[in-house]
């Protein structure tokens, strides 16, 4: 950078930042560093998205795409996190220089502190605080028009200032407000009562929480994205329910896993879940549960051989590792199975093996299908890992129960043999001994009795041998 430009860059009270097309910071000035609390080394080569408020990341990515096309953008507001965790609301002007592929940004700090001796600008300070909130905030009048809002609300709706101008809340489709929430707003206007609600935004497929505060003829609303917390709550509740079902003798393994998959599909509506069980020989996979997959599709892949290029599931068993196929149409693992999946609109398939706790066998595969080509997100990968752990517990518990039943059956057989098969030859031997002529040992009758005792003893030895074999078989299973 030119020395004169560098001097101005560093001495200005405004914020200056230079970063590349990927958002990697290359230069910052002292005003920016002083306000945020970072050293020059702490900011160098840091991706600017890591400092942005989570709710602003998507808008920043959209801005980067727009900037590369338009070259210059002014008045973009965003929140940047300081070293103390506080977010600063900054208005930026950005310029993309195609000659050096760098983005030059100048910014003005809009965040003021409420504390201080001068309280004349209290209203302005409050506005700045609202601007820096991580929660969305907006105000609507009794005509349902949005009269004020903060940047976090823009981020939640995915809209810009022009699109929000004089818009009716009822027509704000991206907010995904349900009839139940509308009823709460109506109650706030008519009854002047505060309220709150959680609802699933079908437009963005995320959980939101709103807090409603009526004031005169307007309603102030705080809105927060609670998707991560809500999903964790729903998954915990599902896991508890499934473990309770598993403890019930009235539910089969297939029924329990089917309920598990249906619960996951309710939490993640775009997912189509499937579990394929692996046979004892570790050679083939067989359909176990798939609530939303077409029966014809399940039948067509039932009994598929395991191999290094057998779709997502057969390959994941072969390699004993997770296989992520983001686009079935293009992935070579699906070359032999693409035509099977295509009629059902399946575009992506992520498969994870369920490996036994001892690591000896692959018990099953947990597969997630999508009707669009896509990669997994962090919350989806976390859910998959938790589901695999639950499946391992369910399947090993079922196998243990089956082993116990088999052992009990063998023990009953041993008891039956002991009570009937042994008693009979023993009773015969005792009866023959009573017939034995002890005074005249060498008689035809004694010789005949000895012969019978010998045969009976051989019979008894055979029975004992059978018991020993069954006992050894039991020991091997323990």
XYZ file of N, CA, C and O in Angstrom, residues 29-162:
536
model
N -7.196 -0.789 10.289
C -6.559 0.410 10.857
C -6.731 0.443 12.368
O -7.498 -0.327 12.954
N -6.014 1.343 13.006
C -5.961 1.368 14.472
C -7.316 1.699 15.088
O -7.645 1.206 16.169
N -8.123 2.543 14.408
C -9.441 2.901 14.953
C -10.325 1.664 15.091
O -11.002 1.471 16.108
N -10.310 0.814 14.077
C -11.103 -0.408 14.121
C -10.576 -1.333 15.212
O -11.348 -1.886 16.010
N -9.259 -1.499 15.265
C -8.664 -2.413 16.241
C -8.893 -1.928 17.671
O -9.171 -2.719 18.573
N -8.797 -0.609 17.874
C -8.974 -0.045 19.208
C -10.404 -0.262 19.705
O -10.630 -0.596 20.875
N -11.370 -0.037 18.829
C -12.772 -0.199 19.222
C -13.109 -1.661 19.520
O -13.752 -1.976 20.520
N -12.664 -2.554 18.635
C -12.981 -3.978 18.806
C -12.091 -4.648 19.850
O -12.462 -5.710 20.381
N -10.917 -4.084 20.118
C -10.053 -4.640 21.155
C -9.057 -5.672 20.675
O -8.368 -6.296 21.498
N -8.947 -5.866 19.362
C -8.021 -6.866 18.820
C -6.680 -6.209 18.460
O -6.618 -5.020 18.164
N -5.629 -7.021 18.450
C -4.346 -6.568 17.913
C -4.347 -6.798 16.403
O -5.201 -7.517 15.871
N -3.374 -6.191 15.727
C -3.268 -6.374 14.279
C -3.046 -7.839 13.923
O -3.637 -8.363 12.981
N -2.213 -8.532 14.727
C -1.920 -9.949 14.458
C -3.156 -10.822 14.659
O -3.350 -11.818 13.957
N -4.013 -10.445 15.625
C -5.215 -11.237 15.915
C -6.248 -11.148 14.792
O -7.089 -12.034 14.641
N -6.200 -10.071 14.012
C -7.157 -9.906 12.914
C -6.609 -10.363 11.570
O -7.389 -10.668 10.656
N -5.292 -10.411 11.433
C -4.697 -10.745 10.134
C -5.024 -12.192 9.746
O -4.890 -13.131 10.535
N -5.479 -12.354 8.495
C -5.819 -13.657 7.910
C -7.007 -14.331 8.590
O -7.203 -15.545 8.466
N -7.797 -13.545 9.323
C -9.028 -14.065 9.933
C -10.172 -13.868 8.945
O -10.259 -12.824 8.292
N -11.047 -14.860 8.841
C -12.199 -14.715 7.952
C -13.220 -13.816 8.636
O -13.620 -14.063 9.783
N -13.651 -12.779 7.946
C -14.500 -11.770 8.568
C -15.838 -12.346 9.030
O -16.447 -11.843 9.983
N -16.293 -13.428 8.391
C -17.540 -14.053 8.821
C -17.462 -14.572 10.250
O -18.476 -14.675 10.934
N -16.275 -14.944 10.723
C -16.130 -15.436 12.094
C -16.354 -14.336 13.115
O -16.591 -14.615 14.286
N -16.248 -13.064 12.680
C -16.484 -11.934 13.573
C -17.893 -11.380 13.436
O -18.338 -10.597 14.272
N -18.607 -11.777 12.391
C -19.956 -11.270 12.157
C -20.945 -11.927 13.105
O -20.758 -13.051 13.560
N -22.006 -11.203 13.396
C -23.099 -11.796 14.169
C -23.683 -12.961 13.359
O -23.850 -12.851 12.139
N -23.993 -14.105 14.030
C -24.508 -15.270 13.292
C -25.692 -14.954 12.392
O -25.823 -15.521 11.304
N -26.555 -14.043 12.848
C -27.745 -13.707 12.057
C -27.401 -12.890 10.819
O -28.221 -12.751 9.916
N -26.169 -12.324 10.763
C -25.770 -11.491 9.625
C -24.950 -12.243 8.579
O -24.665 -11.686 7.516
N -24.562 -13.481 8.887
C -23.640 -14.204 7.998
C -24.241 -14.399 6.617
O -23.583 -14.157 5.594
N -25.499 -14.811 6.584
C -26.128 -15.048 5.275
C -26.207 -13.761 4.464
O -25.917 -13.753 3.260
N -26.564 -12.648 5.137
C -26.633 -11.368 4.425
C -25.262 -10.952 3.927
O -25.125 -10.369 2.859
N -24.222 -11.249 4.725
C -22.858 -10.888 4.313
C -22.461 -11.688 3.070
O -21.812 -11.172 2.157
N -22.826 -12.971 3.045
C -22.497 -13.795 1.876
C -23.215 -13.281 0.628
O -22.642 -13.240 -0.463
N -24.480 -12.879 0.789
C -25.228 -12.310 -0.336
C -24.601 -10.990 -0.782
O -24.522 -10.693 -1.983
N -24.142 -10.202 0.208
C -23.511 -8.926 -0.107
C -22.230 -9.138 -0.912
O -21.962 -8.411 -1.880
N -21.430 -10.148 -0.519
C -20.172 -10.417 -1.225
C -20.434 -10.744 -2.690
O -19.720 -10.264 -3.591
N -21.468 -11.542 -2.948
C -21.818 -11.885 -4.330
C -22.237 -10.647 -5.112
O -21.830 -10.440 -6.263
N -23.050 -9.799 -4.463
C -23.527 -8.571 -5.107
C -22.367 -7.606 -5.365
O -22.291 -6.971 -6.422
N -21.430 -7.503 -4.413
C -20.309 -6.578 -4.531
C -19.401 -6.941 -5.706
O -18.927 -6.056 -6.435
N -19.160 -8.229 -5.894
C -18.302 -8.655 -7.000
C -18.907 -8.273 -8.352
O -18.196 -8.085 -9.337
N -20.228 -8.147 -8.359
C -20.906 -7.795 -9.606
C -21.025 -6.287 -9.788
O -20.769 -5.749 -10.859
N -21.366 -5.572 -8.697
C -21.613 -4.134 -8.796
C -20.366 -3.290 -8.517
O -20.342 -2.086 -8.791
N -19.342 -3.896 -7.906
C -18.063 -3.242 -7.606
C -18.119 -2.284 -6.410
O -17.118 -2.118 -5.715
N -19.259 -1.662 -6.144
C -19.323 -0.672 -5.066
C -20.687 -0.706 -4.390
O -21.731 -0.751 -5.051
N -20.675 -0.721 -3.036
C -21.917 -0.726 -2.256
C -21.737 0.206 -1.066
O -20.692 0.198 -0.404
N -22.760 1.006 -0.765
C -22.698 1.939 0.364
C -23.863 1.675 1.318
O -24.921 1.175 0.924
N -23.644 2.028 2.592
C -24.717 1.989 3.587
C -25.071 0.611 4.104
O -26.170 0.424 4.647
N -24.161 -0.352 3.968
C -24.450 -1.706 4.464
C -24.158 -1.779 5.965
O -23.042 -1.522 6.401
N -25.189 -2.107 6.761
C -25.021 -2.207 8.207
C -24.850 -3.661 8.625
O -25.569 -4.548 8.153
N -23.915 -3.878 9.517
C -23.689 -5.225 10.031
C -23.141 -5.126 11.445
O -22.733 -4.045 11.899
N -23.137 -6.247 12.156
C -22.640 -6.277 13.533
C -21.365 -7.104 13.598
O -21.343 -8.254 13.140
N -20.327 -6.523 14.202
C -19.028 -7.173 14.319
C -18.717 -7.393 15.800
O -18.900 -6.482 16.620
N -18.245 -8.582 16.126
C -17.988 -8.930 17.529
C -16.619 -8.448 17.982
O -15.597 -8.711 17.339
N -16.593 -7.736 19.116
C -15.342 -7.315 19.715
C -14.724 -8.429 20.529
O -15.323 -9.492 20.734
N -13.514 -8.187 21.020
C -12.795 -9.221 21.769
C -13.500 -9.542 23.082
O -13.354 -10.648 23.630
N -14.322 -8.597 23.597
C -15.059 -8.828 24.838
C -16.401 -9.508 24.614
O -17.171 -9.718 25.545
N -16.696 -9.879 23.352
C -17.950 -10.557 23.030
C -19.090 -9.616 22.687
O -20.157 -10.065 22.265
N -18.880 -8.306 22.851
C -19.912 -7.336 22.526
C -19.974 -7.119 21.029
O -18.951 -7.118 20.344
N -21.186 -6.925 20.497
C -21.354 -6.661 19.063
C -21.472 -5.154 18.812
O -22.181 -4.440 19.523
N -20.754 -4.695 17.779
C -20.759 -3.281 17.385
C -21.489 -3.146 16.050
O -21.187 -3.862 15.093
N -22.438 -2.230 16.020
C -23.203 -1.984 14.803
C -22.428 -0.991 13.934
O -22.162 0.139 14.354
N -22.033 -1.404 12.724
C -21.159 -0.601 11.861
C -21.795 -0.453 10.479
O -22.299 -1.429 9.916
N -21.777 0.794 9.979
C -22.256 1.052 8.618
C -21.040 1.128 7.694
O -20.123 1.901 7.910
N -21.053 0.284 6.623
C -19.894 0.139 5.745
C -20.163 0.695 4.343
O -21.283 0.604 3.837
N -19.108 1.180 3.746
C -19.077 1.446 2.305
C -17.963 0.567 1.744
O -16.840 0.563 2.273
N -18.254 -0.176 0.695
C -17.302 -1.168 0.199
C -17.016 -0.962 -1.283
O -17.916 -0.591 -2.060
N -15.770 -1.239 -1.651
C -15.355 -1.131 -3.046
C -14.492 -2.330 -3.401
O -13.539 -2.657 -2.684
N -14.834 -2.993 -4.520
C -14.050 -4.144 -4.983
C -13.141 -3.717 -6.127
O -13.596 -3.200 -7.152
N -11.841 -3.910 -5.929
C -10.843 -3.568 -6.944
C -10.458 -4.847 -7.686
O -9.761 -5.709 -7.147
N -10.914 -4.963 -8.930
C -10.665 -6.189 -9.698
C -9.203 -6.344 -10.098
O -8.767 -7.438 -10.469
N -8.413 -5.266 -10.008
C -6.991 -5.343 -10.391
C -6.171 -6.127 -9.366
O -5.251 -6.862 -9.729
N -6.478 -5.952 -8.096
C -5.742 -6.705 -7.070
C -6.629 -7.718 -6.344
O -6.196 -8.370 -5.392
N -7.915 -7.841 -6.801
C -8.867 -8.786 -6.201
C -9.040 -8.559 -4.702
O -9.222 -9.501 -3.931
N -9.018 -7.299 -4.286
C -9.199 -6.965 -2.873
C -10.434 -6.087 -2.697
O -10.834 -5.340 -3.593
N -11.037 -6.186 -1.521
C -12.209 -5.381 -1.169
C -11.775 -4.356 -0.118
O -11.204 -4.715 0.913
N -12.037 -3.086 -0.407
C -11.677 -2.002 0.497
C -12.957 -1.515 1.168
O -13.933 -1.164 0.490
N -12.957 -1.486 2.510
C -14.163 -1.132 3.256
C -13.862 -0.026 4.253
O -12.859 -0.077 4.981
N -14.726 0.989 4.269
C -14.656 2.030 5.295
C -15.952 1.984 6.089
O -17.028 1.801 5.516
N -15.821 2.149 7.411
C -17.000 1.986 8.254
C -17.144 3.058 9.304
O -16.164 3.676 9.734
N -18.400 3.259 9.731
C -18.717 4.215 10.796
C -19.384 3.459 11.934
O -20.319 2.673 11.708
N -18.905 3.679 13.151
C -19.459 3.006 14.317
C -20.791 3.645 14.699
O -20.845 4.827 15.043
N -21.871 2.861 14.644
C -23.200 3.368 15.000
C -23.577 3.025 16.434
O -24.651 3.410 16.904
N -22.735 2.284 17.121
C -23.062 1.803 18.459
C -22.591 2.798 19.508
O -21.407 3.089 19.606
N -23.531 3.324 20.274
C -23.198 4.227 21.373
C -23.448 3.533 22.700
O -24.205 2.551 22.777
N -22.855 4.060 23.768
C -23.050 3.494 25.105
C -24.151 4.260 25.826
O -24.249 5.480 25.738
N -24.956 3.541 26.589
C -26.022 4.175 27.360
C -25.454 4.899 28.573
O -25.971 5.909 29.018
N -24.362 4.379 29.165
C -23.761 4.983 30.348
C -23.113 6.325 30.000
O -22.783 6.573 28.850
N -22.859 7.144 30.986
C -22.149 8.401 30.753
C -22.896 9.575 31.342
O -24.115 9.501 31.609
N -22.221 10.692 31.540
C -22.842 11.860 32.184
C -23.874 12.549 31.313
O -24.797 13.170 31.817
N -23.740 12.427 29.983
C -24.651 13.139 29.096
C -25.793 12.217 28.684
O -25.610 11.276 27.920
N -26.983 12.456 29.224
C -28.144 11.618 28.924
C -29.116 12.312 27.966
O -30.239 11.845 27.797
N -28.690 13.402 27.339
C -29.589 14.123 26.436
C -29.960 13.298 25.219
O -31.022 13.467 24.632
N -29.048 12.416 24.810
C -29.293 11.597 23.617
C -29.766 10.200 23.981
O -29.429 9.231 23.320
N -30.546 10.107 25.087
C -30.987 8.796 25.557
C -31.769 8.038 24.489
O -31.555 6.844 24.264
N -32.659 8.715 23.775
C -33.453 8.054 22.741
C -32.554 7.507 21.641
O -32.724 6.366 21.188
N -31.574 8.314 21.228
C -30.644 7.841 20.201
C -29.861 6.627 20.694
O -29.629 5.669 19.957
N -29.440 6.694 21.956
C -28.686 5.575 22.515
C -29.511 4.296 22.523
O -29.019 3.216 22.218
N -30.781 4.432 22.917
C -31.652 3.260 22.934
C -31.804 2.690 21.529
O -31.789 1.471 21.322
N -31.941 3.571 20.546
C -32.048 3.106 19.160
C -30.791 2.344 18.749
O -30.871 1.304 18.104
N -29.628 2.865 19.141
C -28.387 2.190 18.788
C -28.283 0.825 19.472
O -27.782 -0.138 18.900
N -28.760 0.759 20.717
C -28.750 -0.522 21.429
C -29.653 -1.520 20.712
O -29.297 -2.684 20.496
N -30.840 -1.067 20.326
C -31.748 -1.953 19.592
C -31.131 -2.402 18.276
O -31.314 -3.538 17.836
N -30.370 -1.488 17.650
C -29.725 -1.829 16.389
C -28.687 -2.939 16.578
O -28.453 -3.748 15.683
N -28.056 -2.974 17.747
C -26.999 -3.959 17.978
C -27.513 -5.251 18.612
O -26.730 -6.170 18.852
N -28.822 -5.333 18.905
C -29.380 -6.551 19.506
C -29.173 -7.759 18.589
O -29.257 -7.653 17.367
N -28.930 -8.908 19.213
C -28.890 -10.150 18.435
C -30.302 -10.632 18.127
O -30.517 -11.394 17.191
N -31.279 -10.197 18.937
C -32.678 -10.525 18.677
C -33.250 -9.568 17.635
O -32.899 -8.387 17.594
N -34.153 -10.097 16.823
C -34.869 -9.230 15.906
C -35.861 -8.381 16.685
O -36.438 -8.825 17.682
N -36.052 -7.155 16.251
C -36.997 -6.249 16.906
C -37.759 -5.485 15.825
O -37.171 -5.002 14.857
N -39.091 -5.406 16.002
C -39.871 -4.592 15.081
C -41.128 -4.084 15.782
O -41.520 -4.584 16.855
N -41.733 -3.060 15.179
C -42.954 -2.455 15.710
C -44.005 -2.463 14.615
O -43.698 -2.151 13.453
N -45.230 -2.816 14.981
C -46.335 -2.729 14.009
C -47.438 -1.873 14.613
O -47.641 -1.850 15.837
N -48.148 -1.144 13.739
C -49.290 -0.354 14.207
C -50.572 -1.173 14.085
O -50.540 -2.335 13.664
N -51.701 -0.565 14.456
C -52.959 -1.319 14.457
C -53.487 -1.613 13.053
O -54.533 -2.248 12.894
N -52.755 -1.141 12.031
C -53.097 -1.511 10.653
C -52.176 -2.615 10.141
O -52.142 -2.895 8.943
N -51.403 -3.187 11.055
C -50.495 -4.299 10.769
C -49.287 -3.882 9.937
O -48.581 -4.731 9.387
N -49.037 -2.580 9.850
C -47.881 -2.100 9.100
C -46.640 -2.092 9.990
O -46.704 -1.673 11.153
N -45.511 -2.520 9.438
C -44.250 -2.504 10.174
C -43.675 -1.097 10.082
O -43.361 -0.600 8.997
N -43.544 -0.452 11.248
C -43.107 0.951 11.264
C -41.648 1.120 11.660
O -41.063 2.183 11.431
N -41.049 0.106 12.282
C -39.633 0.184 12.687
C -39.097 -1.238 12.875
O -39.857 -2.174 13.171
N -37.773 -1.374 12.703
C -37.151 -2.689 12.846
C -35.646 -2.502 12.951
O -35.112 -1.428 12.660
N -34.948 -3.557 13.377
C -33.490 -3.489 13.498
C -32.831 -4.452 12.504
O -33.525 -5.257 11.848
N -31.497 -4.417 12.346
C -30.824 -5.281 11.365
C -31.056 -6.773 11.597
O -31.114 -7.546 10.636
N -31.184 -7.178 12.871
C -31.402 -8.601 13.149
C -32.729 -9.068 12.565
O -32.861 -10.216 12.109
N -33.745 -8.175 12.565
C -35.024 -8.522 11.959
C -34.867 -8.692 10.454
O -35.452 -9.607 9.853
N -34.056 -7.841 9.839
C -33.772 -7.995 8.408
C -33.146 -9.362 8.134
O -33.494 -10.046 7.174
N -32.206 -9.749 8.996
C -31.517 -11.021 8.800
C -32.481 -12.191 8.914
O -32.393 -13.159 8.160
N -33.418 -12.112 9.868
C -34.369 -13.208 10.067
C -35.326 -13.330 8.893
O -35.658 -14.430 8.450
N -35.765 -12.184 8.361
C -36.723 -12.220 7.245
C -36.049 -12.472 5.906
O -36.679 -12.932 4.961
N -34.748 -12.154 5.820
C -34.046 -12.312 4.544
C -34.393 -11.230 3.544
O -34.108 -11.380 2.348
N -34.992 -10.129 4.014
C -35.409 -9.049 3.116
C -34.519 -7.825 3.311
O -33.697 -7.781 4.215
N -34.703 -6.809 2.448
C -33.950 -5.564 2.584
C -34.909 -4.439 2.957
O -36.129 -4.627 3.042
N -34.343 -3.262 3.175
C -35.142 -2.112 3.627
C -36.275 -1.782 2.653
O -37.403 -1.492 3.069
N -35.973 -1.823 1.365
C -36.978 -1.472 0.369
C -38.160 -2.446 0.395
O -39.312 -2.039 0.285
